[in-house]
Coordinates of C-alpha atoms and ligand atoms in Angstrom, one line a residue:
X14 CA -0.1 -0.1 0.0
X15 CA 1.4 3.4 -1.0
X16 CA 1.9 5.9 1.6
X17 CA 1.8 8.9 -0.7
X18 CA 0.2 11.3 2.0
X19 CA 2.7 10.2 4.8
X20 CA 3.4 13.2 7.1
X21 CA 0.4 15.1 5.9
X22 CA -2.5 16.3 8.1
X23 CA -6.0 16.1 6.5
X24 CA -9.1 17.6 7.7
X25 CA -12.3 16.0 6.3
X26 CA -15.6 17.8 7.1
X27 CA -18.6 15.3 7.6
X28 CA -16.1 12.6 8.1
X29 CA -18.4 10.5 10.4
X30 CA -20.5 8.8 7.8
X31 CA -20.9 8.0 4.2
X32 CA -18.6 9.5 1.5
X33 CA -16.6 11.5 4.3
X34 CA -15.9 8.3 6.3
X35 CA -14.6 6.6 3.3
X36 CA -12.3 9.6 2.5
X37 CA -11.0 9.5 6.2
X38 CA -10.3 5.8 5.9
X39 CA -8.6 6.1 2.4
X40 CA -6.5 9.1 3.4
X41 CA -5.4 7.4 6.5
X42 CA -4.6 4.3 4.6
X43 CA -2.4 6.5 2.3
X44 CA -0.5 7.7 5.4
X45 CA -2.2 10.9 6.4
X46 CA -3.1 11.9 9.9
X47 CA -6.8 12.3 9.6
X48 CA -9.1 14.9 11.5
X49 CA -12.6 13.5 11.4
X50 CA -15.1 16.3 11.7
X51 CA -18.7 15.7 12.6
X52 CA -21.7 17.8 13.5
X53 CA -24.0 15.8 15.8
X54 CA -23.3 12.1 15.3
X55 CA -20.4 11.7 17.8
X56 CA -20.9 7.8 17.8
X57 CA -20.4 7.6 14.1
X58 CA -17.3 9.8 14.3
X59 CA -15.9 7.4 16.9
X60 CA -16.7 4.5 14.8
X61 CA -14.8 6.1 11.9
X62 CA -11.9 6.8 14.1
X63 CA -11.8 3.2 15.6
X64 CA -11.8 1.7 12.2
X65 CA -8.8 3.9 11.1
X66 CA -6.9 3.1 14.4
X67 CA -7.7 -0.6 14.0
X68 CA -6.3 -0.6 10.5
X69 CA -3.0 0.9 11.8
X70 CA -3.8 4.6 10.9
X71 CA -3.9 7.9 12.7
X72 CA -7.0 10.0 13.4
X73 CA -8.7 12.2 15.8
X74 CA -12.3 13.6 15.8
X75 CA -13.5 17.1 16.3
X76 CA -17.1 18.4 16.6
X77 CA -18.2 21.5 14.6
X78 CA -21.2 22.7 12.8
X79 CA -19.6 24.0 9.5
X80 CA -22.4 26.4 9.0
X81 CA -21.4 28.3 12.1
X82 CA -18.3 30.5 11.7
X83 CA -17.4 30.4 15.4
X84 CA -17.6 26.6 15.4
X85 CA -15.3 26.5 12.3
X86 CA -12.8 28.9 13.9
X87 CA -12.7 26.9 17.0
X88 CA -12.2 23.7 15.1
X89 CA -9.4 24.9 12.8
X90 CA -7.7 26.7 15.8
X91 CA -7.8 23.4 17.8
X92 CA -6.5 21.3 15.0
X93 CA -3.6 23.6 14.2
X94 CA -2.7 23.7 18.0
X95 CA -3.2 20.1 18.9
X96 CA -2.5 18.2 15.7
X97 CA -0.5 20.4 13.4
X98 CA -0.9 22.5 10.3
X99 CA -3.7 21.4 7.9
X100 CA -2.1 20.4 4.4
X101 CA -5.2 18.7 3.0
X102 CA -8.8 19.8 3.3
X103 CA -11.9 17.9 2.1
X104 CA -15.0 20.0 2.1
X105 CA -17.5 17.2 2.3
X106 CA -20.1 18.0 5.0
X107 CA -23.5 18.3 3.3
X108 CA -27.3 18.1 3.5
X109 CA -29.9 17.2 0.9
X110 CA -33.6 17.6 0.6
X111 CA -35.6 16.0 -2.2
X112 CA -38.5 18.3 -2.6
X113 CA -40.5 20.1 -5.3
X114 CA -40.1 23.8 -5.9
X115 CA -43.3 24.7 -4.0
X116 CA -42.1 23.0 -0.8
X117 CA -38.6 24.7 -1.0
X118 CA -39.2 27.0 1.9
X119 CA -36.8 29.8 3.0
X120 CA -35.6 27.5 5.7
X121 CA -34.9 24.5 3.4
X122 CA -33.1 27.0 1.0
X123 CA -31.0 28.6 3.7
X124 CA -30.0 25.4 5.2
X125 CA -28.7 24.0 1.9
X126 CA -26.8 27.3 1.2
X127 CA -25.4 27.5 4.9
X128 CA -24.2 23.9 5.2
X129 CA -23.2 23.0 1.7
X130 CA -21.8 26.3 0.5
X131 CA -21.1 28.8 3.3
X132 CA -19.8 25.9 5.4
X133 CA -17.2 25.1 2.7
X134 CA -16.4 28.8 2.5
X135 CA -15.9 29.1 6.3
X136 CA -13.6 26.0 6.6
X137 CA -11.6 26.9 3.4
X138 CA -11.0 30.6 4.4
X139 CA -10.0 29.5 7.9
X140 CA -7.5 27.0 6.6
X141 CA -6.1 28.8 3.4
X142 CA -4.0 31.4 5.3
X143 CA -1.8 28.7 6.7
X144 CA -1.6 27.0 3.5
X145 CA -0.6 30.2 1.7
X146 CA 2.1 30.9 4.4
X147 CA 3.5 27.5 4.1
X148 CA 3.2 27.5 0.3
X149 CA 1.5 24.1 0.3
X150 CA -2.2 23.1 0.2
X151 CA -4.5 20.7 -1.5
X152 CA -8.3 21.2 -1.2
X153 CA -11.1 19.0 -2.7
X154 CA -14.7 20.2 -2.6
X155 CA -17.3 17.5 -2.8
X156 CA -19.9 18.9 -5.1
X157 CA -22.5 16.9 -7.0
X158 CA -23.7 16.2 -10.5
X159 CA -26.7 18.4 -9.4
X160 CA -24.3 21.4 -10.0
X161 CA -24.0 20.5 -13.6
X162 CA -27.5 19.0 -14.1
X163 CA -29.8 20.9 -11.8
X164 CA -32.9 18.8 -10.9
X165 CA -36.5 20.2 -10.3
X166 CA -36.6 18.2 -7.1
X167 CA -33.5 19.7 -5.6
X168 CA -33.2 23.2 -6.5
X169 CA -31.7 24.6 -3.3
X170 CA -29.2 21.7 -3.2
X171 CA -28.3 22.2 -7.0
X172 CA -27.6 25.8 -6.4
X173 CA -25.5 25.2 -3.4
X174 CA -23.3 22.7 -5.3
X175 CA -23.1 24.9 -8.4
X176 CA -21.7 27.6 -6.0
X177 CA -19.1 25.1 -4.8
X178 CA -18.0 24.5 -8.4
X179 CA -17.7 28.3 -9.0
X180 CA -15.8 28.6 -5.7
X181 CA -13.4 25.8 -6.8
X182 CA -12.6 27.6 -10.0
X183 CA -12.1 31.2 -8.5
X184 CA -10.1 29.9 -5.6
X185 CA -7.8 27.6 -7.8
X186 CA -6.9 30.6 -9.9
X187 CA -6.3 32.8 -6.8
X188 CA -4.2 30.3 -4.9
X189 CA -2.2 28.5 -7.8
X190 CA 0.8 30.8 -7.2
X191 CA 1.0 29.7 -3.5
X192 CA 1.1 26.1 -4.4
X193 CA -2.4 25.5 -3.4
X194 CA -4.5 23.4 -5.7
X195 CA -8.3 23.3 -5.4
X196 CA -10.4 20.8 -7.2
X197 CA -13.9 19.3 -6.8
X198 CA -15.5 15.9 -7.3
X199 CA -19.1 15.7 -8.6
X200 CA -20.6 12.3 -7.5
X201 CA -23.9 11.0 -8.9
X202 CA -26.0 8.7 -6.9
X203 CA -23.9 7.0 -4.0
X204 CA -25.2 4.6 -1.6
X205 CA -25.3 6.6 1.7
X206 CA -27.9 7.7 4.4
X207 CA -28.3 11.1 2.5
X208 CA -31.1 9.9 0.5
X209 CA -33.6 9.4 3.3
X210 CA -35.9 12.0 1.7
X211 CA -36.2 10.0 -1.5
X212 CA -38.5 6.9 -1.4
X213 CA -37.0 3.6 -2.4
X214 CA -39.2 3.2 -5.7
X215 CA -38.0 6.6 -6.9
X216 CA -34.4 5.7 -6.2
X217 CA -34.7 2.4 -8.1
X218 CA -36.2 4.4 -11.1
X219 CA -33.2 6.7 -11.0
X220 CA -30.9 3.9 -10.9
X221 CA -32.6 2.0 -13.6
X222 CA -32.3 5.0 -15.9
X223 CA -28.6 5.5 -15.5
X224 CA -26.1 4.2 -18.0
X225 CA -24.2 2.1 -15.2
X226 CA -27.3 0.7 -13.6
X227 CA -26.2 0.9 -9.9
X228 CA -25.5 3.3 -7.2
X229 CA -21.9 4.2 -6.6
X230 CA -20.0 3.5 -3.5
X231 CA -18.4 5.9 -1.2
X232 CA -15.1 4.0 -1.8
X233 CA -15.3 4.9 -5.4
X234 CA -15.5 8.6 -4.5
X235 CA -12.8 8.5 -1.9
X236 CA -10.3 7.0 -4.7
X237 CA -10.9 10.3 -6.7
X238 CA -10.6 12.4 -3.7
X239 CA -7.2 10.7 -2.8
X240 CA -6.0 11.2 -6.4
X241 CA -6.9 14.9 -6.3
X242 CA -5.1 15.5 -3.1
X243 CA -2.0 13.5 -4.2
X244 CA 0.8 14.5 -6.4
X245 CA -0.6 12.2 -9.1
X246 CA -2.9 15.1 -10.0
X247 CA -0.1 17.7 -9.8
X248 CA -1.2 19.5 -13.1
X249 CA -4.8 19.8 -12.1
X250 CA -6.5 22.7 -10.4
X251 CA -9.9 24.3 -10.7
X252 CA -11.4 21.1 -12.2
X253 CA -14.6 19.3 -11.3
X254 CA -14.2 15.5 -11.8
X255 CA -17.6 13.7 -12.3
X256 CA -18.2 10.1 -11.2
X257 CA -21.9 9.3 -11.8
X258 CA -22.0 6.1 -13.6
X259 CA -22.6 8.1 -16.7
X260 CA -25.7 9.9 -15.3
X261 CA -24.4 13.3 -16.0
X262 CA -24.7 12.6 -19.7
X263 CA -28.5 12.2 -19.5
X264 CA -30.6 15.3 -20.8
Ligands
NAP326 P1 -24.3 11.4 4.7 O1 -24.0 10.0 4.7 O2 -25.6 11.9 5.1 O3 -23.2 12.1 5.6 C1 -23.3 13.6 5.8 C2 -22.1 13.9 6.6 O4 -22.1 15.4 6.7 C3 -22.1 13.4 8.0 O5 -20.8 13.1 8.4 C4 -22.7 14.6 8.8 O6 -22.2 14.6 10.2 C5 -22.0 15.7 8.0 N1 -22.8 17.1 8.3 C6 -24.0 17.4 8.0 N2 -24.3 18.6 8.3 C7 -23.1 19.2 8.9 C8 -22.8 20.4 9.4 N3 -23.6 21.3 9.5 N4 -21.5 20.5 10.0 C9 -20.6 19.4 9.9 N5 -20.9 18.3 9.3 C10 -22.2 18.1 8.9 O7 -24.0 12.0 3.3 P2 -23.1 11.6 2.1 O8 -24.0 11.0 1.0 O9 -21.9 10.9 2.5 O10 -22.6 13.0 1.5 C11 -21.5 13.6 1.7 C12 -21.2 14.8 0.6 O11 -21.4 14.2 -0.6 C13 -22.3 15.8 0.8 O12 -21.7 17.1 0.5 C14 -23.2 15.5 -0.4 O13 -24.0 16.6 -1.0 C15 -22.2 14.8 -1.4 N6 -22.9 14.1 -2.4 C16 -23.4 12.9 -2.1 C17 -24.2 12.2 -3.1 C18 -24.8 10.8 -2.7 O14 -25.4 10.3 -3.6 N7 -24.6 10.3 -1.5 C19 -24.0 12.6 -4.4 C20 -23.4 13.8 -4.7 C21 -22.8 14.5 -3.7 P3 -23.1 13.9 11.3 O15 -22.8 12.4 11.2 O16 -22.6 14.5 12.5 O17 -24.5 14.2 11.2

């Protein structure tokens, strides 16, 4: 097993479950010391941590609601003091609601923007000063194909993810000179708990209409995240890499 991230410290937001957990595990396997952020599910974060430690990796957990600037500043300050400088950042924490436009209330809208987009902004802005100072940083934003193929049943979510893609491009250009690369992944349907607001029949229909007729796994996304954080992607910045089983090609 390659230890291409040995000596690096990685912060993964929403690392307690789903795609974030797989990223924590994959980055730890690649040699990074991983900081597992979670919002409210401490038990799940501790499970992620235990799995990493049992596999011989290094990890710590830290609570913070990424939509609260004070929480984010406390988290990043704590990590920098107790663990060390953050070299690698995965903005993964996210929420999703499957709702028609006429049920997209101001609260639903605001929560999608606050967690998915403003959360990534708070964490990135708190971390990037150190990256610039040290002239090294790798950031991956977990967007979604909804950013590229906005759906009527997830308008607020699609907007928040499109914002992440725009942030990825703008920041990549701004920070390239400081040796900070910023990329995004855009997963399609991945088997996690985030789909609780979609009923099973609807999910099955979506899967059946996709070119590769299955849901993706969190591990498939974590491989891409590792690639974008590693030096194997050394000439890539500002890119959004899609892994959707071909679904992004549908009209
Ligand atoms: P998930 O299984 O529901 O996990 C969500 C994670 O985000 C949990 O670790 C949760 O922490 C954390 N989180 C939620 N709100 C937070 C907040 N305010 N502050 C900090 N952490 C917070 O979801 P997932 O499917 O793995 O999704 C991860 C990311 O992938 C999201 O950004 C999502 O939009 C994106 N994505 C997912 C899919 C898919 O099909 N699954 C497709 C495209 C993109 P707690 O455990 O503490 O609640």
